[in-house]
Short mmCIF file of C-alpha atoms in Angstrom, two decimals:
data_model
loop_
_atom_site.label_atom_id
_atom_site.label_comp_id
_atom_site.label_asym_id
_atom_site.label_seq_id
_atom_site.Cartn_x
_atom_site.Cartn_y
_atom_site.Cartn_z
CA UNK A 397 31.08 7.67 -14.48
CA UNK A 398 28.63 6.36 -17.03
CA UNK A 399 26.36 4.87 -14.36
CA UNK A 400 25.42 8.36 -13.19
CA UNK A 401 25.80 10.41 -16.38
CA UNK A 402 22.05 11.07 -16.38
CA UNK A 403 22.43 13.37 -13.38
CA UNK A 404 24.34 15.88 -15.48
CA UNK A 405 21.74 15.58 -18.23
CA UNK A 406 18.89 16.13 -15.78
CA UNK A 407 20.50 19.23 -14.25
CA UNK A 408 23.04 20.53 -16.80
CA UNK A 409 23.57 23.82 -14.96
CA UNK A 410 23.95 22.32 -11.49
CA UNK A 411 27.22 22.96 -9.64
CA UNK A 412 29.38 20.06 -8.57
CA UNK A 413 28.17 20.28 -4.97
CA UNK A 414 24.58 19.71 -6.11
CA UNK A 415 25.58 16.79 -8.33
CA UNK A 416 27.47 15.18 -5.46
CA UNK A 417 24.36 15.31 -3.29
CA UNK A 418 22.20 13.81 -6.03
CA UNK A 419 24.78 11.12 -6.73
CA UNK A 420 25.04 10.00 -3.12
CA UNK A 421 21.27 9.87 -2.68
CA UNK A 422 20.97 7.72 -5.79
CA UNK A 423 23.75 5.48 -4.53
CA UNK A 424 21.67 4.95 -1.38
CA UNK A 425 18.56 4.14 -3.39
CA UNK A 426 20.43 1.66 -5.56
CA UNK A 427 21.93 -0.08 -2.55
CA UNK A 428 18.51 -0.36 -0.95
CA UNK A 429 16.95 -1.92 -4.03
CA UNK A 430 19.89 -4.28 -4.46
CA UNK A 431 19.65 -5.61 -0.91
CA UNK A 432 15.88 -6.00 -1.24
CA UNK A 433 16.48 -8.10 -4.36
CA UNK A 434 18.94 -10.26 -2.43
CA UNK A 435 16.33 -10.94 0.23
CA UNK A 436 13.74 -11.71 -2.44
CA UNK A 437 15.75 -14.53 -3.99
CA UNK A 438 17.45 -15.80 -0.83
CA UNK A 439 20.92 -14.52 -1.69
CA UNK A 440 23.52 -13.86 1.00
CA UNK A 441 26.62 -11.89 -0.02
CA UNK A 442 28.44 -13.24 3.02
CA UNK A 443 31.06 -10.52 3.47
CA UNK A 444 29.30 -7.22 2.95
CA UNK A 445 31.91 -4.80 4.16
CA UNK A 446 32.49 -1.50 2.42
CA UNK A 447 35.02 -2.74 -0.14
CA UNK A 448 32.42 -5.22 -1.40
CA UNK A 449 29.81 -2.54 -2.05
CA UNK A 450 29.64 -0.88 -5.47
CA UNK A 451 28.36 2.68 -5.84
CA UNK A 452 26.44 1.70 -8.96
CA UNK A 453 24.36 -0.82 -7.02
CA UNK A 454 25.50 -4.15 -8.44
CA UNK A 455 26.58 -7.30 -6.64
CA UNK A 456 30.32 -7.59 -6.00
CA UNK A 457 32.63 -10.24 -4.56
CA UNK A 458 32.06 -13.74 -5.81
CA UNK A 459 33.87 -15.44 -2.97
CA UNK A 460 31.79 -16.45 0.06
CA UNK A 461 28.32 -15.79 -1.38
CA UNK A 462 25.52 -18.36 -1.28
CA UNK A 463 21.80 -18.91 -1.68
CA UNK A 464 19.53 -20.09 1.08
CA UNK A 465 18.18 -23.60 0.88
CA UNK A 466 17.12 -24.33 4.45
CA UNK A 467 15.70 -21.04 5.67
CA UNK A 468 17.79 -19.44 8.38
CA UNK A 469 17.83 -15.63 8.71
CA UNK A 470 21.21 -15.87 10.48
CA UNK A 471 22.79 -17.93 7.71
CA UNK A 472 26.18 -16.69 6.51
CA UNK A 473 28.15 -18.72 3.93
CA UNK A 474 31.48 -17.24 5.02
CA UNK A 475 33.06 -18.96 8.02
CA UNK A 476 34.43 -15.62 9.23
CA UNK A 477 31.27 -13.67 8.58
CA UNK A 478 29.31 -13.79 11.81
CA UNK A 479 25.89 -12.35 12.51
CA UNK A 480 26.63 -8.92 11.06
CA UNK A 481 26.96 -10.40 7.55
CA UNK A 482 24.11 -12.90 7.83
CA UNK A 483 21.22 -13.10 5.37
CA UNK A 484 18.74 -11.26 7.56
CA UNK A 485 21.17 -8.50 8.55
CA UNK A 486 22.13 -7.43 5.04
CA UNK A 487 19.98 -4.25 5.08
CA UNK A 488 21.71 -3.13 8.29
CA UNK A 489 25.14 -3.94 6.84
CA UNK A 490 24.40 -1.85 3.76
CA UNK A 491 23.17 1.06 5.90
CA UNK A 492 26.34 0.97 8.01
CA UNK A 493 28.52 1.02 4.89
CA UNK A 494 26.59 3.99 3.51
CA UNK A 495 26.70 5.83 6.82
CA UNK A 496 30.49 5.55 6.93
CA UNK A 497 30.72 6.62 3.30
CA UNK A 498 28.53 9.64 4.01
CA UNK A 499 31.14 11.04 6.40
CA UNK A 500 33.83 10.95 3.73
CA UNK A 501 31.31 12.37 1.26
CA UNK A 502 30.59 15.22 3.67
CA UNK A 503 34.29 16.12 3.78
CA UNK A 504 34.40 16.16 -0.01
CA UNK A 505 31.26 18.28 -0.16
CA UNK A 506 32.65 20.86 2.23
CA UNK A 507 35.83 21.14 0.17
CA UNK A 508 33.82 21.60 -3.03
CA UNK A 509 31.50 24.07 -1.34
CA UNK A 510 34.48 26.18 -0.33
CA UNK A 511 35.77 26.21 -3.91
CA UNK A 512 32.34 27.21 -5.16
CA UNK A 513 32.05 30.02 -2.62
CA UNK A 514 29.01 28.61 -0.86
CA UNK A 515 28.06 29.95 2.55
CA UNK A 516 28.46 27.83 5.66
CA UNK A 517 24.69 27.39 5.80
CA UNK A 518 24.57 26.22 2.18
CA UNK A 519 27.38 23.75 2.79
CA UNK A 520 25.68 22.45 5.92
CA UNK A 521 22.44 21.95 3.99
CA UNK A 522 24.24 19.95 1.32
CA UNK A 523 25.84 17.76 3.98
CA UNK A 524 22.47 17.26 5.68
CA UNK A 525 20.86 16.19 2.40
CA UNK A 526 23.69 13.73 1.93
CA UNK A 527 23.23 12.18 5.36
CA UNK A 528 19.51 11.94 4.73
CA UNK A 529 20.43 9.66 1.85
CA UNK A 530 20.97 6.97 4.48
CA UNK A 531 18.32 7.85 7.07
CA UNK A 532 15.58 8.63 4.56
CA UNK A 533 16.29 7.60 0.96
CA UNK A 534 17.84 4.22 1.77
CA UNK A 535 15.26 3.34 4.40
CA UNK A 536 12.27 4.36 2.29
CA UNK A 537 13.53 2.70 -0.90
CA UNK A 538 14.36 -0.53 0.91
CA UNK A 539 10.99 -0.82 2.62
CA UNK A 540 9.05 0.10 -0.51
CA UNK A 541 10.90 -2.52 -2.59
CA UNK A 542 10.99 -5.20 0.10
CA UNK A 543 7.31 -4.77 0.96
CA UNK A 544 6.35 -5.09 -2.69
CA UNK A 545 8.39 -8.28 -2.99
CA UNK A 546 6.73 -9.68 0.12
CA UNK A 547 3.28 -8.78 -1.18
CA UNK A 548 3.96 -10.67 -4.38
CA UNK A 549 5.43 -13.66 -2.54
CA UNK A 550 2.26 -13.93 -0.46
CA UNK A 551 -0.02 -13.34 -3.45
CA UNK A 552 -1.77 -10.36 -1.84
CA UNK A 553 -3.44 -7.61 -3.84
CA UNK A 554 -2.28 -4.88 -1.46
CA UNK A 555 0.14 -4.24 1.38
CA UNK A 556 -0.91 -2.75 4.70
CA UNK A 557 -0.28 -3.17 8.42
CA UNK A 558 -2.15 -6.49 8.50
CA UNK A 559 -0.08 -7.79 5.61
CA UNK A 560 3.12 -6.68 7.33
CA UNK A 561 2.05 -8.46 10.52
CA UNK A 562 1.30 -11.61 8.54
CA UNK A 563 4.74 -11.49 6.94
CA UNK A 564 6.48 -10.97 10.29
CA UNK A 565 4.59 -13.88 11.84
CA UNK A 566 5.35 -16.14 8.88
CA UNK A 567 9.01 -15.13 8.94
CA UNK A 568 9.21 -16.07 12.61
CA UNK A 569 7.43 -19.39 12.11
CA UNK A 570 9.73 -20.32 9.24
CA UNK A 571 12.75 -19.60 11.41
CA UNK A 572 11.63 -21.30 14.62
CA UNK A 573 8.90 -23.88 13.94
CA UNK A 574 10.03 -25.73 10.83
CA UNK A 575 11.74 -28.64 12.57
CA UNK A 576 15.33 -29.86 12.34
CA UNK A 577 15.25 -30.12 8.54
CA UNK A 578 13.97 -26.58 8.09
CA UNK A 579 12.00 -25.15 5.18
CA UNK A 580 13.37 -24.71 1.70
CA UNK A 581 13.21 -20.96 1.13
CA UNK A 582 12.51 -21.07 -2.61
CA UNK A 583 10.23 -24.11 -2.71
CA UNK A 584 8.09 -22.83 0.16
CA UNK A 585 7.11 -19.60 -1.55
CA UNK A 586 6.68 -21.29 -4.90
CA UNK A 587 4.30 -23.77 -3.27
CA UNK A 588 2.05 -20.96 -2.05
CA UNK A 589 1.00 -20.48 -5.66
CA UNK A 590 -0.72 -23.86 -5.57
CA UNK A 591 -2.98 -22.98 -2.63
CA UNK A 592 -5.44 -20.48 -4.12
CA UNK A 593 -7.84 -23.02 -5.64
CA UNK A 594 -8.03 -24.94 -2.38
CA UNK A 595 -9.14 -21.96 -0.27
CA UNK A 596 -12.80 -21.98 0.87
CA UNK A 597 -13.39 -18.41 -0.36
CA UNK A 598 -11.66 -19.00 -3.67
CA UNK A 599 -8.72 -16.89 -2.68
CA UNK A 600 -10.63 -13.62 -2.28
CA UNK A 601 -8.09 -10.91 -1.44
CA UNK A 602 -5.25 -12.72 -3.12
CA UNK A 603 -3.57 -11.67 -6.32
CA UNK A 604 -4.46 -13.67 -9.37
#
C-alpha cells in the first residue's frame, strides 16, 4: 500500500521476501511510536486487540477510547476492557498483537521463500528477522520514544539511569500518594514548567 511504498523505492531490486521483512519491522516501529505517543498525552485506546491495530501505525477504533484526567495507570474506559487494555499496559498489548501477527507473517514468508527458491537457512533467517521486529525493533523504538517524551515532560537536558529512576519514582507516587481525588495527568506536567524559576540553583540541569 501507499503507506509503505518507500520500501520498494529504497530497495528496488529486493525480492518480495526481503520487502516483507522490512515491512514488518517498520510496522513494529510505527506501533511502538504510536503507543509512546498515547502515553505522552494520556490517551487510552481501551480495546487494543488485534483488529483495532493498523499496520500503518495510526489510531483506530473510536468507541471506548478516553483521555486520562485523574491519573490511574490501570484506567480503562471500556467496561469490558480489564487490566490488559488499561492505560499503563498498552505497550504490552501492542507487543502481544505484533507477536501473534509475526507468526502469520512467518507462514507467509516461508511460502514466498519457497516460490523464490530460497534455501531453508535463508528462509529461517528471514523469519528470525521478522520475529526480531517485536523483540528488538518494537522494544527499542518504544523505549527511545517514551524516554524522550519523559525527559521533555520533566524538563531534563538528558536522559540516563538517574532520570529513569526519577521517572519511575514519580510515576509510583502519582499512582499511590495523590489522595482520593488523584492528580490531573495533563495539568500536573504542565505545572512543572512553572517551577524552574523557584529552584534554589536556578534550575541547573533542567531544559530551558
